XYZ file of C-alpha atoms in Angstrom:
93
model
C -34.926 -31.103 -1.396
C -35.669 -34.780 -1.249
C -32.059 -35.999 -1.957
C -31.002 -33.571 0.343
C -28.922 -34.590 3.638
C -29.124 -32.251 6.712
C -26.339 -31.979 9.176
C -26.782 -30.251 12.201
C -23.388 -28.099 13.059
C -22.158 -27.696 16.827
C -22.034 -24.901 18.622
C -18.335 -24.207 18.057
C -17.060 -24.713 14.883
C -13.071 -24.290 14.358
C -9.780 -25.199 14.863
C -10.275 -27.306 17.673
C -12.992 -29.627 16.311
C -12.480 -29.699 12.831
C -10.919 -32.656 12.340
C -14.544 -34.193 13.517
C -16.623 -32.029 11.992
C -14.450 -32.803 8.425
C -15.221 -36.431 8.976
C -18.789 -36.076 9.595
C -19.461 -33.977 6.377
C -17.097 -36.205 4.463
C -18.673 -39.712 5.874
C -22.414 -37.227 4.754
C -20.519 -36.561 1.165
C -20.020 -39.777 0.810
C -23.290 -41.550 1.069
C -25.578 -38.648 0.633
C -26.258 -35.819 -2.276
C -27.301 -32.294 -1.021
C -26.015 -31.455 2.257
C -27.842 -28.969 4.586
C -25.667 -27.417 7.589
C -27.809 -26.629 9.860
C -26.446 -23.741 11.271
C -28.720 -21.863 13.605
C -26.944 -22.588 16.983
C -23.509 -22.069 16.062
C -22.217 -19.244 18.064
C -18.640 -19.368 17.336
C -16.773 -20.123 14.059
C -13.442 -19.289 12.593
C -11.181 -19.268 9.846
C -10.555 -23.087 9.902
C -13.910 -24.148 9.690
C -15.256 -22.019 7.063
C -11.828 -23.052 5.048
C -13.644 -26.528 5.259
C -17.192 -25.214 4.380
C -15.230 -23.635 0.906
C -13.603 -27.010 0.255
C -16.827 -28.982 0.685
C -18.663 -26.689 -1.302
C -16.486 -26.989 -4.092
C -15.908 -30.995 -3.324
C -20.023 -31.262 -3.920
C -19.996 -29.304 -6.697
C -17.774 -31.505 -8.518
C -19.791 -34.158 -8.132
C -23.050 -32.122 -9.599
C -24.295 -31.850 -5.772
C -25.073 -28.720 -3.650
C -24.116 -27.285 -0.085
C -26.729 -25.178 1.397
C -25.910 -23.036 4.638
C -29.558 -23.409 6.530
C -30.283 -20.760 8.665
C -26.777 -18.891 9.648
C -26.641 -17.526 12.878
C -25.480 -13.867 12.961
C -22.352 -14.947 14.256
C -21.546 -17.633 11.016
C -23.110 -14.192 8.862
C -20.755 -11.944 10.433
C -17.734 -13.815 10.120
C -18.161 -15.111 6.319
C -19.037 -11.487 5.234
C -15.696 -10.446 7.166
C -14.018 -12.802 5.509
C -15.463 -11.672 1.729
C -16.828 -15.303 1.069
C -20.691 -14.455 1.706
C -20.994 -14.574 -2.455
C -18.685 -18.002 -2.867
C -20.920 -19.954 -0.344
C -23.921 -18.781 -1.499
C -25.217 -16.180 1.408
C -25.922 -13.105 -1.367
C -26.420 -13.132 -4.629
Protein backbone atom coordinates (compact mmCIF):
# COMPACT_ATOMS: atom_id res chain seq x y z
CA UNK A 1 0.00 0.00 0.00
CA UNK A 2 2.66 2.52 -0.80
CA UNK A 3 0.46 4.82 -3.00
CA UNK A 4 -2.01 4.49 -0.54
CA UNK A 5 -3.48 7.72 1.38
CA UNK A 6 -4.94 7.21 4.92
CA UNK A 7 -7.63 9.41 6.28
CA UNK A 8 -8.55 9.24 9.67
CA UNK A 9 -12.64 9.56 9.99
CA UNK A 10 -14.26 11.52 13.06
CA UNK A 11 -16.12 10.24 15.51
CA UNK A 12 -19.49 11.19 14.01
CA UNK A 13 -19.92 10.76 10.60
CA UNK A 14 -23.38 12.06 8.96
CA UNK A 15 -25.62 14.52 8.03
CA UNK A 16 -24.31 17.15 10.02
CA UNK A 17 -20.64 17.04 8.97
CA UNK A 18 -20.66 15.78 5.68
CA UNK A 19 -20.22 18.55 3.79
CA UNK A 20 -16.51 18.55 5.54
CA UNK A 21 -15.86 15.25 5.56
CA UNK A 22 -16.84 15.26 1.43
CA UNK A 23 -14.22 17.91 1.02
CA UNK A 24 -11.56 16.25 2.86
CA UNK A 25 -11.86 12.90 0.89
CA UNK A 26 -12.35 14.85 -2.30
CA UNK A 27 -9.23 17.41 -1.65
CA UNK A 28 -7.44 13.27 -0.61
CA UNK A 29 -9.00 12.04 -4.22
CA UNK A 30 -7.57 14.57 -5.72
CA UNK A 31 -3.91 14.51 -4.98
CA UNK A 32 -3.63 11.03 -3.68
CA UNK A 33 -4.36 7.26 -5.14
CA UNK A 34 -5.62 4.64 -2.56
CA UNK A 35 -7.48 6.07 0.19
CA UNK A 36 -7.62 4.36 3.66
CA UNK A 37 -10.59 5.53 6.10
CA UNK A 38 -9.51 4.95 9.08
CA UNK A 39 -12.40 4.01 10.80
CA UNK A 40 -11.83 2.56 14.23
CA UNK A 41 -13.23 5.45 16.41
CA UNK A 42 -16.24 6.25 14.62
CA UNK A 43 -19.10 5.60 16.88
CA UNK A 44 -21.89 7.04 15.01
CA UNK A 45 -22.66 7.02 11.24
CA UNK A 46 -25.71 7.29 9.10
CA UNK A 47 -27.29 7.10 5.92
CA UNK A 48 -25.66 10.33 4.55
CA UNK A 49 -22.29 9.48 5.13
CA UNK A 50 -22.11 6.05 3.92
CA UNK A 51 -24.14 7.54 0.67
CA UNK A 52 -20.71 9.44 0.35
CA UNK A 53 -18.45 6.38 1.16
CA UNK A 54 -20.59 4.54 -2.08
CA UNK A 55 -19.96 7.59 -4.27
CA UNK A 56 -16.25 7.77 -3.45
CA UNK A 57 -15.83 4.28 -3.88
CA UNK A 58 -17.16 4.28 -7.17
CA UNK A 59 -15.46 7.95 -7.96
CA UNK A 60 -11.87 5.96 -7.21
CA UNK A 61 -12.71 3.24 -9.06
CA UNK A 62 -13.11 5.14 -12.12
CA UNK A 63 -10.00 6.40 -11.95
CA UNK A 64 -8.32 2.66 -11.53
CA UNK A 65 -7.85 3.58 -7.64
CA UNK A 66 -9.19 1.78 -4.50
CA UNK A 67 -11.15 2.73 -1.19
CA UNK A 68 -10.34 0.56 1.66
CA UNK A 69 -12.55 0.76 4.96
CA UNK A 70 -9.55 0.18 7.72
CA UNK A 71 -10.66 -1.22 10.70
CA UNK A 72 -14.69 -0.57 11.01
CA UNK A 73 -15.90 -0.10 14.27
CA UNK A 74 -18.92 -2.31 15.13
CA UNK A 75 -21.01 0.55 14.90
CA UNK A 76 -19.83 1.53 10.90
CA UNK A 77 -20.26 -2.79 10.60
CA UNK A 78 -23.62 -2.70 11.94
CA UNK A 79 -25.01 0.00 10.07
CA UNK A 80 -23.54 -0.91 6.42
CA UNK A 81 -24.75 -4.57 6.90
CA UNK A 82 -28.28 -2.94 7.84
CA UNK A 83 -28.16 -1.10 5.06
CA UNK A 84 -27.22 -4.32 2.54
CA UNK A 85 -23.99 -2.49 1.25
CA UNK A 86 -21.36 -4.65 3.36
CA UNK A 87 -20.62 -6.57 -0.27
CA UNK A 88 -20.54 -3.05 -2.49
CA UNK A 89 -17.87 -1.48 -0.14
CA UNK A 90 -15.95 -4.30 0.20
CA UNK A 91 -16.65 -5.59 4.04
CA UNK A 92 -17.52 -9.50 2.79
CA UNK A 93 -16.76 -11.17 0.04
Amino acid sequence: MENTFNVPCPEMMGINNVDEIKRLLTEATDSHGDISLQLASVTKIDTTAVQLLIALKQKLESQNNRLILSEPSENVLKVIGLLGVDKLLGLVD
